[in-house]
Each structure stands twice: as C-alpha cells, then as structure tokens.
Short mmCIF file of C-alpha atoms and ligand atoms in Angstrom, two decimals:
data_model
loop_
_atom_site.label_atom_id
_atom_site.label_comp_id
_atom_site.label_asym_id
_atom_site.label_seq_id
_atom_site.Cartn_x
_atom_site.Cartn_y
_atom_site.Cartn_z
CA UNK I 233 -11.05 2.02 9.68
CA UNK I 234 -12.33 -1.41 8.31
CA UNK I 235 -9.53 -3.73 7.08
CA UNK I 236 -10.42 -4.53 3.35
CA UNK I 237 -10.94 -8.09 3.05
CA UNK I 238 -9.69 -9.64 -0.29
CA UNK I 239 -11.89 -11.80 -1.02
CA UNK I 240 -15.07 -9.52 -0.88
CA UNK I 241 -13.36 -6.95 -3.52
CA UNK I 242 -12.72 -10.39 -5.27
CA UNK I 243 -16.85 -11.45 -5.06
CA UNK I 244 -17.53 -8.26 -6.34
CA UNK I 245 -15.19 -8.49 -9.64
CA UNK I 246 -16.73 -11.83 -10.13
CA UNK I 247 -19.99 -10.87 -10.48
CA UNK I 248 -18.47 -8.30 -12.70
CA UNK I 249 -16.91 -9.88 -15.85
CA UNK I 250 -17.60 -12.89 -17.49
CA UNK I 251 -16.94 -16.12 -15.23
CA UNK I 252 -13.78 -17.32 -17.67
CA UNK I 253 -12.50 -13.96 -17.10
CA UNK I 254 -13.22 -14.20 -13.46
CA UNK I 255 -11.21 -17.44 -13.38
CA UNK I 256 -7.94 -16.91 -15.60
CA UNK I 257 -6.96 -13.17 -14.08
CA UNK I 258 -8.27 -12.46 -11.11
CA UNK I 259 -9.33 -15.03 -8.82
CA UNK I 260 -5.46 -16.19 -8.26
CA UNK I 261 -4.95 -12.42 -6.98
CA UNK I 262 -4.05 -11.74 -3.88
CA UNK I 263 -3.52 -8.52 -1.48
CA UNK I 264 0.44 -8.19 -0.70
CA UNK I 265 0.71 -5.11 1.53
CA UNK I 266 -1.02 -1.26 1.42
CA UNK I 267 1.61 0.86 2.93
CA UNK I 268 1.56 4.64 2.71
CA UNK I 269 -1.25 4.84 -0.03
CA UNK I 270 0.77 2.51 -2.71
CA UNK I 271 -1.77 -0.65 -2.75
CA UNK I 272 0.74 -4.27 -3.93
CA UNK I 273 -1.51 -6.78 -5.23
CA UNK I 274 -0.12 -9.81 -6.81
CA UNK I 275 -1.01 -11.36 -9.84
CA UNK I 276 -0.18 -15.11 -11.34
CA UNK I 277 1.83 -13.52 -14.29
CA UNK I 278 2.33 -10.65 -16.86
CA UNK I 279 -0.61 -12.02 -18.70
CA UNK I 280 -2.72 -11.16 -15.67
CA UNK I 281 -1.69 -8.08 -15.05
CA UNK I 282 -1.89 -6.95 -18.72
CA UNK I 283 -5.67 -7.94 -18.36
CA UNK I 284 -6.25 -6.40 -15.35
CA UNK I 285 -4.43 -3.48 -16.07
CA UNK I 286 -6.74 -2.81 -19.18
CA UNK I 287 -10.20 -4.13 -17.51
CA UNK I 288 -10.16 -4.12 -13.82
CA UNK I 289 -7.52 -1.70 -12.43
CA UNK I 290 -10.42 1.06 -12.32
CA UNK I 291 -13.18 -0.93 -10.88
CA UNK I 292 -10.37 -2.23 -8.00
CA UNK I 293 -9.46 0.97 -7.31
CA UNK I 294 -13.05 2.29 -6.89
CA UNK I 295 -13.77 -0.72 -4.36
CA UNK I 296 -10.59 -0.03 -2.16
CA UNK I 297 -11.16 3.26 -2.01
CA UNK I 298 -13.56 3.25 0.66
CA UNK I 299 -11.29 1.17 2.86
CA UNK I 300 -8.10 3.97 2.38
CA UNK I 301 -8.02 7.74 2.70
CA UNK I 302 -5.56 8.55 -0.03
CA UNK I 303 -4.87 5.90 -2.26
CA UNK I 304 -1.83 7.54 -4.48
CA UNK I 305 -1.37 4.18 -6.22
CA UNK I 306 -2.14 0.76 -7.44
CA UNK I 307 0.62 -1.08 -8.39
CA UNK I 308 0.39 -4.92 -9.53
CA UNK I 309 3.15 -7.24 -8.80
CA UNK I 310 3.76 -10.54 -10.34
CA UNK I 311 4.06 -13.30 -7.72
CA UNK I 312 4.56 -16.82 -9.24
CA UNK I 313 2.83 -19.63 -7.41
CA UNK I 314 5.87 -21.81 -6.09
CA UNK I 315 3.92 -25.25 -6.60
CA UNK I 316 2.80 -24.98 -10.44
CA UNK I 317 0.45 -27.59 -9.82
CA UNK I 318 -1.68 -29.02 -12.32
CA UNK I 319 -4.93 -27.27 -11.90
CA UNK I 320 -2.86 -24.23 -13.11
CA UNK I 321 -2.28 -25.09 -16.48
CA UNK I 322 -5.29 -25.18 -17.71
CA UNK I 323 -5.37 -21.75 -16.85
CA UNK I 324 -2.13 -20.40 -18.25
CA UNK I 325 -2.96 -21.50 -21.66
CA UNK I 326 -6.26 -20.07 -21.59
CA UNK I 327 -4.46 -17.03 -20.13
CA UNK I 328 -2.45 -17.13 -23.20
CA UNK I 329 -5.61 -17.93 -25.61
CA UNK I 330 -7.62 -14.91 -24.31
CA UNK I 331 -5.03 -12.46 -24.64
CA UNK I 332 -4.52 -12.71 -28.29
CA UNK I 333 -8.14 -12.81 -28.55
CA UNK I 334 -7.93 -9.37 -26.68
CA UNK I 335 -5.35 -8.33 -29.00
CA UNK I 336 -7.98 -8.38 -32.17
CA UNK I 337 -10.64 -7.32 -30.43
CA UNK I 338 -11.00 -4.54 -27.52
CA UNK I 339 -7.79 -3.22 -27.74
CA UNK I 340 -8.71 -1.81 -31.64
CA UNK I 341 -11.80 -0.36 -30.15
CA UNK I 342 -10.41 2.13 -27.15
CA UNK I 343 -6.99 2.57 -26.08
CA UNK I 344 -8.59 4.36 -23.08
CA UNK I 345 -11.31 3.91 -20.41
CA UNK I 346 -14.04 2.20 -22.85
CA UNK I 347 -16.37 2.45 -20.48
CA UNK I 348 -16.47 6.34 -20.49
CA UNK I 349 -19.06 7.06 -23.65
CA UNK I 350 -21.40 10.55 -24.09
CA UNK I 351 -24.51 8.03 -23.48
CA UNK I 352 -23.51 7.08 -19.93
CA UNK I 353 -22.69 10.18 -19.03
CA UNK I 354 -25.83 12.01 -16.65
CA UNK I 355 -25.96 15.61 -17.82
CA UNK I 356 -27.51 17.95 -15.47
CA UNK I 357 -27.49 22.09 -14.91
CA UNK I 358 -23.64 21.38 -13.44
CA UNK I 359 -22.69 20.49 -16.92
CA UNK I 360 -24.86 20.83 -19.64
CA UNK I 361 -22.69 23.15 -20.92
CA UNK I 362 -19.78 21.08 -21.18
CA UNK I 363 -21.98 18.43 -22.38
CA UNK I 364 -23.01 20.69 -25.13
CA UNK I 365 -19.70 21.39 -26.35
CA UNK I 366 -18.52 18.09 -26.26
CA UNK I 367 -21.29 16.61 -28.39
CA UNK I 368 -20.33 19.42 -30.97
CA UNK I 369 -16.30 18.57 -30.95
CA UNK I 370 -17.50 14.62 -31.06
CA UNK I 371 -19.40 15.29 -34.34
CA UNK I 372 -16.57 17.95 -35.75
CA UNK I 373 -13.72 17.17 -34.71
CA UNK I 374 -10.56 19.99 -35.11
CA UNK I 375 -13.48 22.72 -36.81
CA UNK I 376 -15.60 23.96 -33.97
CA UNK I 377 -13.76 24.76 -30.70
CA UNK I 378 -10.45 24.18 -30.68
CA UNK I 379 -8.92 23.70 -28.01
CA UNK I 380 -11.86 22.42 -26.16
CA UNK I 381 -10.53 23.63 -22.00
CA UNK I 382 -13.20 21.62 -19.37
CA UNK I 383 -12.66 22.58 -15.98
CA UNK I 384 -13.60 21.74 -12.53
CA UNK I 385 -12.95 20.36 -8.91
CA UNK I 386 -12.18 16.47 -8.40
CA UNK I 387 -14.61 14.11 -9.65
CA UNK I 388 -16.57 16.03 -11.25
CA UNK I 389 -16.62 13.80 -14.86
CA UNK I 390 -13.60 15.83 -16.63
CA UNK I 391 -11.73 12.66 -17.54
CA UNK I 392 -14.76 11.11 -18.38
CA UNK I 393 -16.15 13.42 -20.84
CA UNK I 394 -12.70 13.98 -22.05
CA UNK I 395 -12.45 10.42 -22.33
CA UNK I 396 -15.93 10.18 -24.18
CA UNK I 397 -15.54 12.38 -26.33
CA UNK I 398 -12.34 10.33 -27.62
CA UNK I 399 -14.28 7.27 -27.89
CA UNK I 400 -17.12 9.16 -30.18
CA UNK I 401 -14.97 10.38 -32.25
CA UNK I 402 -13.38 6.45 -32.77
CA UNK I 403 -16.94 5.22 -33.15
CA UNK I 404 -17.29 7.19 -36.23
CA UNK I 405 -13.97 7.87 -37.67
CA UNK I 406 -12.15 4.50 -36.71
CA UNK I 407 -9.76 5.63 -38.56
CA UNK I 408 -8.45 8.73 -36.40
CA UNK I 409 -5.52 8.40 -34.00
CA UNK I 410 -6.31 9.57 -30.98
CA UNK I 411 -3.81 9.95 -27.81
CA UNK I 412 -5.08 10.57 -24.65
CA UNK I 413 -2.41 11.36 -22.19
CA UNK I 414 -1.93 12.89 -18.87
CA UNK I 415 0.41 15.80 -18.59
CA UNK I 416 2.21 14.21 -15.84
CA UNK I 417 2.54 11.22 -18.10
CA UNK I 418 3.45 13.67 -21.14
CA UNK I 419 6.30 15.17 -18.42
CA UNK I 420 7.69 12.15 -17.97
CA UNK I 421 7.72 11.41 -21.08
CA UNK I 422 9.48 13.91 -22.16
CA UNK I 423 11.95 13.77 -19.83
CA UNK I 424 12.88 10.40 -20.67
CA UNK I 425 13.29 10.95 -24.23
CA UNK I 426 15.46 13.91 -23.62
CA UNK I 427 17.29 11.70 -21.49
CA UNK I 428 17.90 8.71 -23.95
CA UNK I 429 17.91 10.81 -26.77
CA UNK I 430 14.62 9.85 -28.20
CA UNK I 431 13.41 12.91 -28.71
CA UNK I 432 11.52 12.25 -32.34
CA UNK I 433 10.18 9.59 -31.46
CA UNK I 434 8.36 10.94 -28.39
CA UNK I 435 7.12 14.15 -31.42
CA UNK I 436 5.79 12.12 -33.48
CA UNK I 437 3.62 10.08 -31.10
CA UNK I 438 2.23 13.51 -30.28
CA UNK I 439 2.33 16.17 -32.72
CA UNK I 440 1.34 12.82 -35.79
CA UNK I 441 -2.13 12.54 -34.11
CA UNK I 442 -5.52 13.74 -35.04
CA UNK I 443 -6.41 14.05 -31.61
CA UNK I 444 -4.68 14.54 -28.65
CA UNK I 445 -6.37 14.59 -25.32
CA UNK I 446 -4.71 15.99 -22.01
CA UNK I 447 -5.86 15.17 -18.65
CA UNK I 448 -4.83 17.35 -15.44
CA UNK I 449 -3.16 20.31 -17.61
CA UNK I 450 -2.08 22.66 -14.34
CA UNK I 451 0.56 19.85 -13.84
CA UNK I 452 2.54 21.84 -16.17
CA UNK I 453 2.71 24.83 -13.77
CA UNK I 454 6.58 25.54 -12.89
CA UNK I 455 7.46 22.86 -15.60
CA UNK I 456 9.51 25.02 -17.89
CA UNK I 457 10.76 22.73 -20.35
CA UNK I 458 8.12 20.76 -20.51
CA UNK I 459 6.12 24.06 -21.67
CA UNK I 460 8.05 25.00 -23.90
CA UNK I 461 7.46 21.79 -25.46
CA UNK I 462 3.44 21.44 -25.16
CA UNK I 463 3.48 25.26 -26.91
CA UNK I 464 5.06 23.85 -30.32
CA UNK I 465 3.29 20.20 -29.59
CA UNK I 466 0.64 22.69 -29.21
CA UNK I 467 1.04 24.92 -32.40
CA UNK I 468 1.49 21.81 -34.42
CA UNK I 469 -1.87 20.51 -34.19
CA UNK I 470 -3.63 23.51 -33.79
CA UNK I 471 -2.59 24.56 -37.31
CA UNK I 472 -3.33 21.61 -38.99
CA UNK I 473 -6.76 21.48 -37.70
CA UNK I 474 -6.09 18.74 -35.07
CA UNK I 475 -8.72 18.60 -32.06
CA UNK I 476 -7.07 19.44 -29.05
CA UNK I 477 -9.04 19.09 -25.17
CA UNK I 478 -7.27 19.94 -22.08
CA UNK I 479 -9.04 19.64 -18.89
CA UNK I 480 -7.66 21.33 -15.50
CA UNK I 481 -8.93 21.75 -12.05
CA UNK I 482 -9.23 25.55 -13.09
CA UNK I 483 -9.42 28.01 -15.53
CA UNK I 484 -6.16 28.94 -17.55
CA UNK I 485 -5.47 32.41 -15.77
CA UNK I 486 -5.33 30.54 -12.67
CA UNK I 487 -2.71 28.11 -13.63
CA UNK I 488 0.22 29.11 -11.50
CA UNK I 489 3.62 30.36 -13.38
CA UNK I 490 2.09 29.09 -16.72
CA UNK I 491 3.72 30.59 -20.19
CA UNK I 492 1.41 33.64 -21.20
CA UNK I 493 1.34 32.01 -24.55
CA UNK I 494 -0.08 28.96 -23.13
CA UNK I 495 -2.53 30.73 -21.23
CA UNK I 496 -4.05 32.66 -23.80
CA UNK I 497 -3.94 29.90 -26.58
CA UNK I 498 -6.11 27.44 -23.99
CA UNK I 499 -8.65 30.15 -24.56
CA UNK I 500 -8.97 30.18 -28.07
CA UNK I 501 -11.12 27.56 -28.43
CA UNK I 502 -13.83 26.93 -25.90
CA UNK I 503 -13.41 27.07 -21.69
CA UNK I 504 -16.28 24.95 -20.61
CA UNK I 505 -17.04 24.28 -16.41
CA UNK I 506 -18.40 21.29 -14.30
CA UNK I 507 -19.45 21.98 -11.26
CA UNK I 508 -20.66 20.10 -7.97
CA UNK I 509 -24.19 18.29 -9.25
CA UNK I 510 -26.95 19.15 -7.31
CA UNK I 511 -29.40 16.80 -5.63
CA UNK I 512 -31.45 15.71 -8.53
CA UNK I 513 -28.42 14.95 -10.44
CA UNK I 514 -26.85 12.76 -7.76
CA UNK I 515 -30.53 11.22 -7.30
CA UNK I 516 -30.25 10.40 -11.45
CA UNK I 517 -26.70 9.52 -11.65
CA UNK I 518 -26.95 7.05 -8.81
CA UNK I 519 -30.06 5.88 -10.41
CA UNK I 520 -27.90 4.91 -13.81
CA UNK I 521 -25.39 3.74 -12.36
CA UNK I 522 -27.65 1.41 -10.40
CA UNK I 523 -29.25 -0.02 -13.26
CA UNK I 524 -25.75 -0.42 -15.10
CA UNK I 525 -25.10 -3.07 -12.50
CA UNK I 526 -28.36 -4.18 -12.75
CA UNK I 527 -29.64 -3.01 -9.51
CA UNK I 528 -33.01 -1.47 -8.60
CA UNK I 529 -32.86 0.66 -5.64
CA UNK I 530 -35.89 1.94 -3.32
CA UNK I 531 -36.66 5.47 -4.00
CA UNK I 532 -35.47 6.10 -0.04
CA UNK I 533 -32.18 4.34 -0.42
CA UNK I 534 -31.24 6.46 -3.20
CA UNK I 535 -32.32 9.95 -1.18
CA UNK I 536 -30.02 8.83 1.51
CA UNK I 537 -27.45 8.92 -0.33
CA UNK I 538 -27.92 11.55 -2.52
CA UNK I 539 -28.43 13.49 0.69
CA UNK I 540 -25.39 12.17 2.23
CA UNK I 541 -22.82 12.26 -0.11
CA UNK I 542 -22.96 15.43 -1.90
CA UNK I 543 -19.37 16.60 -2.97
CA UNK I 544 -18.32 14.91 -6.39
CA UNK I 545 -19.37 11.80 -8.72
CA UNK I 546 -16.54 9.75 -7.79
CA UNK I 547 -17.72 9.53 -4.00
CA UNK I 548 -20.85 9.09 -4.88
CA UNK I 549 -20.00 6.02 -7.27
CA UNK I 550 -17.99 4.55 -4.60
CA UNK I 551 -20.48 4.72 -2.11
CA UNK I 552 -22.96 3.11 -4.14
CA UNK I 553 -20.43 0.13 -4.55
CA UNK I 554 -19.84 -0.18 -1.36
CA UNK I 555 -23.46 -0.91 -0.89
CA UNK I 556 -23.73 -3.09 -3.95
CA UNK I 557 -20.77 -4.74 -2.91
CA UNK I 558 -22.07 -5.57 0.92
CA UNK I 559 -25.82 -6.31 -0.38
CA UNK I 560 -24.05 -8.92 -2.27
CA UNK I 561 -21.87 -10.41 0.26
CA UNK I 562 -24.27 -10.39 2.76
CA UNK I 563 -27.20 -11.58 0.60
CA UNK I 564 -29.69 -9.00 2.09
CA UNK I 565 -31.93 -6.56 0.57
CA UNK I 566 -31.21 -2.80 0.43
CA UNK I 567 -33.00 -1.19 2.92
CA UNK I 568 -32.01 2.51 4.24
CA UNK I 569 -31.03 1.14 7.23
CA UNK I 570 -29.39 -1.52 5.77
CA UNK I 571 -27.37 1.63 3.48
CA UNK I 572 -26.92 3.23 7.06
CA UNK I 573 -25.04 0.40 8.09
CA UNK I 574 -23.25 -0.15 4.90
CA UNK I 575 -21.69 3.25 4.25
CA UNK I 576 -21.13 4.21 8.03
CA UNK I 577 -17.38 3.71 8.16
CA UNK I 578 -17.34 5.96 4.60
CA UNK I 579 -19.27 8.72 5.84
CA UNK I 580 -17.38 8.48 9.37
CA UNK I 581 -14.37 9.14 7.49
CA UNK I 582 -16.16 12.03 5.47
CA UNK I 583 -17.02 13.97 8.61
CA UNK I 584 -13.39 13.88 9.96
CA UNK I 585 -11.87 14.83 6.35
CA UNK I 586 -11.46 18.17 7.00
CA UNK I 587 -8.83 18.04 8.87
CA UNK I 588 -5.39 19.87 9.38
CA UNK I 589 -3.24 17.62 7.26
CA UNK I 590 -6.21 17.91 4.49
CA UNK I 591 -6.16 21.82 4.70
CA UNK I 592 -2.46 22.05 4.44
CA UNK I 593 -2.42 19.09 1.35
CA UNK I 594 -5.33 21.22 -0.83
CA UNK I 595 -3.17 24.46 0.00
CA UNK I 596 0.09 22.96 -1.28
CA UNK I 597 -1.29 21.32 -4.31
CA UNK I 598 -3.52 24.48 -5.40
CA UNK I 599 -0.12 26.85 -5.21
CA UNK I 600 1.81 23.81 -6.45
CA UNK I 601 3.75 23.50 -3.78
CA UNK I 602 5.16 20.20 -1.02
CA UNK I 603 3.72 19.98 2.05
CA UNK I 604 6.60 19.96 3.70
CA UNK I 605 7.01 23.78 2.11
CA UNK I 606 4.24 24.65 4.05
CA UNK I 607 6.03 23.08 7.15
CA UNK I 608 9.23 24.24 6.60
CA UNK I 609 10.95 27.54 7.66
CA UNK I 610 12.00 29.37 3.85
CA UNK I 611 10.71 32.80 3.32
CA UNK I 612 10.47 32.81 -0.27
CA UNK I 613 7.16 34.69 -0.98
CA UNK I 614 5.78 31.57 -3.35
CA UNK I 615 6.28 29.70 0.01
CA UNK I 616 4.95 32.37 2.79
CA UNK I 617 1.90 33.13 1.43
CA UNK I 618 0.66 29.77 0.71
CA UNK I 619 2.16 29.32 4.61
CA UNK I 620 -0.30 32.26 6.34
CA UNK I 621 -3.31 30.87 4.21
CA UNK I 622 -2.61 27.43 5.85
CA UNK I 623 -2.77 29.28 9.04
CA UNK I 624 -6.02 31.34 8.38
CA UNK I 625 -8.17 28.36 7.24
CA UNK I 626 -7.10 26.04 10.13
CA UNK I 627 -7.96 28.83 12.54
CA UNK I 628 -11.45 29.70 10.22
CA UNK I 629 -12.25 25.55 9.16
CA UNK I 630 -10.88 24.01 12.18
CA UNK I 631 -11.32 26.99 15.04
CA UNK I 632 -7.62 25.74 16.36
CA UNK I 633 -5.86 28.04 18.91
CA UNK I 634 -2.78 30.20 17.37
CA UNK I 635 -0.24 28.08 19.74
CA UNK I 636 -2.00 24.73 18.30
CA UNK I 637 -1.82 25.99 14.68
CA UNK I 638 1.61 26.60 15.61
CA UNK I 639 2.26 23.17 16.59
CA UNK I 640 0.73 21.72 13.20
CA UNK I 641 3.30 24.04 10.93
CA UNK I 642 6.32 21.99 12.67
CA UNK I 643 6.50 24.75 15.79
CA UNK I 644 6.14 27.97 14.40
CA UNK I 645 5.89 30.14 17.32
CA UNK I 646 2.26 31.01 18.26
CA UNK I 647 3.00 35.85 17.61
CA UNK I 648 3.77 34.18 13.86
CA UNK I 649 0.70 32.13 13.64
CA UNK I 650 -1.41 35.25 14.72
CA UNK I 651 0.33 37.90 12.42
CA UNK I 652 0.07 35.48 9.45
CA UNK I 653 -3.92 34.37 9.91
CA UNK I 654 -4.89 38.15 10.41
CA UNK I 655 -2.90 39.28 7.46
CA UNK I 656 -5.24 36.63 4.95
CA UNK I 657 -7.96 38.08 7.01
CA UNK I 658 -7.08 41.46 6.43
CA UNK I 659 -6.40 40.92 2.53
CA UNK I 660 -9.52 38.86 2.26
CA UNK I 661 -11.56 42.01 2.95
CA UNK I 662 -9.10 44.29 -0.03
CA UNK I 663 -7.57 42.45 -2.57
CA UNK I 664 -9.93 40.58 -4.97
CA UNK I 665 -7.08 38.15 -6.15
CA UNK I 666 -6.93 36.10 -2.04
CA UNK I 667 -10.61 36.57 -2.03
CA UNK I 668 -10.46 33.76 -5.04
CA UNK I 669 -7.95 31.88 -3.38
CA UNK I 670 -9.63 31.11 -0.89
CA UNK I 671 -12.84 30.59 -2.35
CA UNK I 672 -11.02 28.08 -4.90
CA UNK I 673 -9.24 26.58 -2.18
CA UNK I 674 -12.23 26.15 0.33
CA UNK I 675 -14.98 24.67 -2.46
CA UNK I 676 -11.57 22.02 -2.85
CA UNK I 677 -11.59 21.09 0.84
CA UNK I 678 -14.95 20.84 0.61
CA UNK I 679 -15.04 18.59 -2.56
CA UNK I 680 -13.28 16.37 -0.11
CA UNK I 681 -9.45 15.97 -1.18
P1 ADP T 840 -12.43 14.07 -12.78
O1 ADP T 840 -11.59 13.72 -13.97
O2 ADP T 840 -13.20 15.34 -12.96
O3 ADP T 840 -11.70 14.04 -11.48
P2 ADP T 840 -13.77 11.61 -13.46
O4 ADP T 840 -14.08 11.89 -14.87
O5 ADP T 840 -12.68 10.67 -13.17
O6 ADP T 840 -13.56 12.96 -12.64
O7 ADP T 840 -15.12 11.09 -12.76
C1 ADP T 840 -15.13 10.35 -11.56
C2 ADP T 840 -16.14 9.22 -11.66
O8 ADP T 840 -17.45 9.75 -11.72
C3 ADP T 840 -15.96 8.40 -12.94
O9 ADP T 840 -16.22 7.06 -12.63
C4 ADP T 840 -17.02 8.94 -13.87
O10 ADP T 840 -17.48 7.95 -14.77
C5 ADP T 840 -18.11 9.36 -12.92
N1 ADP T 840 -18.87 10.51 -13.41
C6 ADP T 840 -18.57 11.82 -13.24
N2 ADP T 840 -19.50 12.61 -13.78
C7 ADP T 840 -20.43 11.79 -14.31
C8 ADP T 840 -21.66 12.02 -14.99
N3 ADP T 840 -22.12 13.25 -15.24
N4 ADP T 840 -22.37 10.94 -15.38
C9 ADP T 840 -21.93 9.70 -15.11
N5 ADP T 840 -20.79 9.42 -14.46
C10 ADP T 840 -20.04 10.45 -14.05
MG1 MG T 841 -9.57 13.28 -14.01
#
C-alpha cells in the first residue's frame, strides 16, 4: 500500500476552507505515527485541535482512508513548536481571534456534522422510504413516528439522515435542544457518571431534550445496565412527546440479547431501511458530490466508478476524493484512464478485502463477539456457533482447505473444521433463523467491512 504523504492530504484541505483557515489550523499539522489503525497527527495547540476537531476531522479521515484498511481512530495530539519564532505569533492570536468568532457563530447553528442537511442528501429507490419518513419527523417533530428506527449496512447514509434530520429540525425551531449521541458514547457516559457519582447530571442532559438522536443502537446488545437505563431515558421522552431516532445496522429483533421491552418499543414508531444504491444512484450521488467541490466530471469517468465501486456511499465518496485529490496535485485533467490510475491501489485493496481476517471480524461484530472468541478454544454456545459459521464461510467465500481453515482459527484440528462447516451447511438448508445469518452476515462482507 501507498504511504500517505502529508502534505497532499494537506493541499487538499487547503483548497477546502477558506485560506485564513487554511493558515491558522492546519497547515502547521503534521503526521506523527499510524500504528495499528489509531492515526497521531499533531497540531500547534488546543486551539487547533478544537477547530479541526469541529471542521476538518471528517474530511481528514475520508482522505486517509484510502491509504489504511481499518482506520479505528483519529486522534490529534498537541505538539508545541520548540522555537516559537516570530512568524508564529501572528498566528496564535488570530488562532485566538477566530475561535471566539466560532464561538458566536457555527457552533449556535449545529452541534453536529453541519454538513449533513435533507437537501444534500441523493434519494434513490434504496431509500426513498427513509427519506420519506424523515422529511415527515423534520416537519413534526415528536407527533408522527416516534421513535423513528433507520436501518442498514455501513455507509449507507444512516448517520447522515439521522444527522439531517437534526439539523432541519434546528433550522426551523432554533429553539429545540437536540442531542445527538452515539450509544457507545451514551455507554460511556453512563458509566462514568455512575462512577463519579454524577448520575443527574448525565439524566438531565438526556431525558431534558426535545430531541435525542442515537447513532449505532445494537451497541447496546449484552450492555445490561446500560439498557436498563436507555428504557426509562427512553420512556421519558417518549411520553412527553419528545422525537426519538435510533439507527442500527439491523432491525430490532435482530439485536442480539436486547431487553424485549426495548425491542418492541423501537417498533412503535416507524422501522425505515437503506439499502446498497444501485447504479444510477451512485452515477447521481457521485455527480453531487462532484459539483459540491466544484468539479465537472466526464460522463465516462463517473461510469467507471459507479461501476467499480458499488458497495456503500462512504467508498464511493472516498474514491471520488482520491481522484479529486490526485487531479489536483498532479494538475491533470480527469480522464478514465487517468481515474484508472488514480484509484488502482483502492480498488487493489477492494479485491483482496475479503479475506479470512475480514470474515472472522464481520462474524464477531454481527454476534457481538472478540475476535479472539472466535480464535479461542471456550465452548460456550454464544461462542461455538459464531465459531462453525467462521468456518463455513471461509470454506464457501474463500474455498480454503479444512486443515488451512484450521490453521486460521489458531490450530483447531482439521475433523473439527469439517464437522463444524457441514453442520452451518446442514442448518442452512432447515432452520430459517442461520439462513438469515448468513445472508446478514454475507451482504456485510460484501459491503466491504
Ligand atoms: P452510515 O451511518 O450508514 O454508516 P453515513 O451516514 O456515515 O453512513 O454515510 C457515509 C458517507 O456517505 C457520508 O459522508 C454521507 O454524507 C454519504 N452519504 C450516504 N448516503 C448518502 C446519500 N444518499 N446522499 C448523499 N450522501 C450520502
Ligand atoms: Mg453511522
């Protein structure tokens, strides 16, 4: 793979925000180290990463991503310059200037992903649905569907319609509080105020909010506690009318070891799906997002990719940055050739994603389960299962021999490996429930994980 070069993600930003931006946070940044998916990059001072946290962090992690297969996190460091020479202080009191300035201004308007609004937002036959219902809980918030449950594979637009939806609802009532929220972040959370005894204070950010928005909701699978907690968070809102939207990576019934009280009150409301987009919807999101940049791209340069990179929105964006990003460097027009060129290391990488230590990541993270589980030697039946369907799909996906499969699960011997695969095959064919498994599974390996 390609080592990312600094200073091209850098000549990309630039041509991204305005040039004073450019100059006060992010041209002093610099790439300290990318070591087992957590990405350092140093920044001048906590000024600079405020700013970049709120306005950049996104767009950064959208260039890198081509460059890294798993990029868990982006983490900015501050790293004073030793020699504060003069030609620095200019810029550390307009760093200082611009930040109360930001203070008035955007930070009143979105306290999440601004950029995510119902206009920018390509609706095609993979979500019009969604889309529909949206628009409806935008214009009445808390009466219509409540909660409002999207779901769908990875990159499909759920945080961004969430997200959307959120910022509607601002445009028109500035005056509603909002919280949008992750569950992991809401686990954390919670945990920490248990911990430190802060336990009202973390209610009333939640449960004193008009609306409250909840990204990645199977997260609470296996989380007891933390449950217990969203059901009267939960209960709270719902009576008093407050708009609640969850989204998930699937449907409630399929959340593992989630509260049947939970389950059933996601489903009072509305469950709404996004699916894969098909080709005309790549052809017109990559079209828009183009012309956001203010890029015009050949009708063939746009086919290639739309025929390339088919599994979710956020490949597809990154792709088409990439490209931007090169055409820019390099000063040459877009050609398909040139997008050949451009995009080969990403697609490279594409073909070989499948691969064993993929299959075994999308099994543990659909049963909620580590890896290592999967590796391991435990018996429990939660672990087993998930174990044998690890073995089935490498053999089906991958065609590896039973001793290699063996080899993969930390040297399981190869009579295990074989009476484990043909058991998932023989269920497959009976039981209804593994069927969906491994159809849920399988569409997530291929929505590249
Ligand atoms: P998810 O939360 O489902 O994993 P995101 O909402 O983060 O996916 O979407 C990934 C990227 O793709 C985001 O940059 C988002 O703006 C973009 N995106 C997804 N769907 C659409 C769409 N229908 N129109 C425009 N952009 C989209
Ligand atoms: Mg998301």
């Amino acid at each position: 793979m390609k080592k990312v070069r600094w200073d091209q993600i850098l000549s990309v930003l630039e041509s991204r925000v305005s040039k004073p931006n450019f100059i006060t946070w992010l041209q002093s940044t610099e790439l300290l180290e990318d070591a087992a998916g957590v990405i350092m990059i140093g920044v001048p001072n906590h000024y600079a990463k405020t700013w970049i946290e709120q306005h950049a962090v996104t767009e950064i992690e959208m260039l890198l991503a081509p460059y890294y297969s798993d990029i868990k996190e982006i983490r900015l460091v501050i790293t004073p310059k030793k020699s504060t020479d003069e030609d620095n202080l200019p810029i550390l009191q307009a760093a200082a200037n611009s930040i109360e300035e930001n203070e008035e201004t955007e930070n009143s308007e979105s306290p999440f992903g601004a950029h995510h609004s119902l206009e920018n937002f390509i609706v095609g036959n993979n979500n019009r649905l969604a889309f529909a219902a949206a628009q409806v809980v935008a214009e009445k918030p808390g009466e219509a569907y409540n909660p409002l449950f999207i779901y769908g594979g990875v990159g499909l637009g759920k945080t961004h319609l969430m997200q959307a939806i959120g910022n509607q609802i601002l445009a028109t009532h500035p005056k509603k509080k909002i919280v949008y929220t992750s569950c992991e972040t809401f686990t954390s959370e919670f945990i920490q105020a248990l911990q430190n005894k802060e336990i009202n204070s973390f209610k009333k950010k939640y449960r004193h909010t008009d609306v409250l928005l909840v990204d990645d909701i199977q997260f609470l699978a296996n989380k007891e506690g933390t449950q217990e907690e969203f059901f009267h968070t939960f209960n709270m809102l719902h009576q008093s009318k407050r708009q609640i939207i969850l989204t998930a990576d699937r449907l409630p019934r399929e959340i593992n070891n989630l509260e049947e009280r939970l389950t059933s009150r996601f489903g009072w409301g509305m469950v709404v799906d996004i699916q894969a987009p098909n080709y005309e919807t790549r052809m017109a999101i990559l079209q828009a997002k183009a012309a956001e940049r203010g890029f015009t791209l050949q009708p063939d340069v746009l086919d290639y990719i739309a025929s390339t990179i088919t599994s979710n929105v956020r490949e597809l964006e990154g792709s088409l940055l990439k490209l931007l990003m090169t055409a820019e460097v390099e000063k040459k027009p877009i050609s398909v050739e040139f997008t050949k060129r451009a995009l080969k290391d990403l697609i490279d990488q594409r073909q070989k994603q499948t691969t064993t230590k993929s299959v075994i990541q999308t099994v543990s993270h659909y049963f909620n389960i580590e890896s290592q589980q999967i590796l391991g030697k435990k018996r429990q039946r939660e672990i087993v299962y998930p174990r044998q369907v690890v073995m089935y799909l490498l053999r089906e996906l991958l065609n590896l021999s039973y001793p290699q499969i063996g080899d993969v699960l930390g040297g399981k011997d190869h009579t295990t490996v074989m009476h484990g695969a043909n058991k998932i095959a023989n269920e497959r064919k009976t039981n209804q429930a593994v069927e969906q498994d491994l159809k849920s599974i399988t569409s997530q390996i291929g929505a590249g994980k």
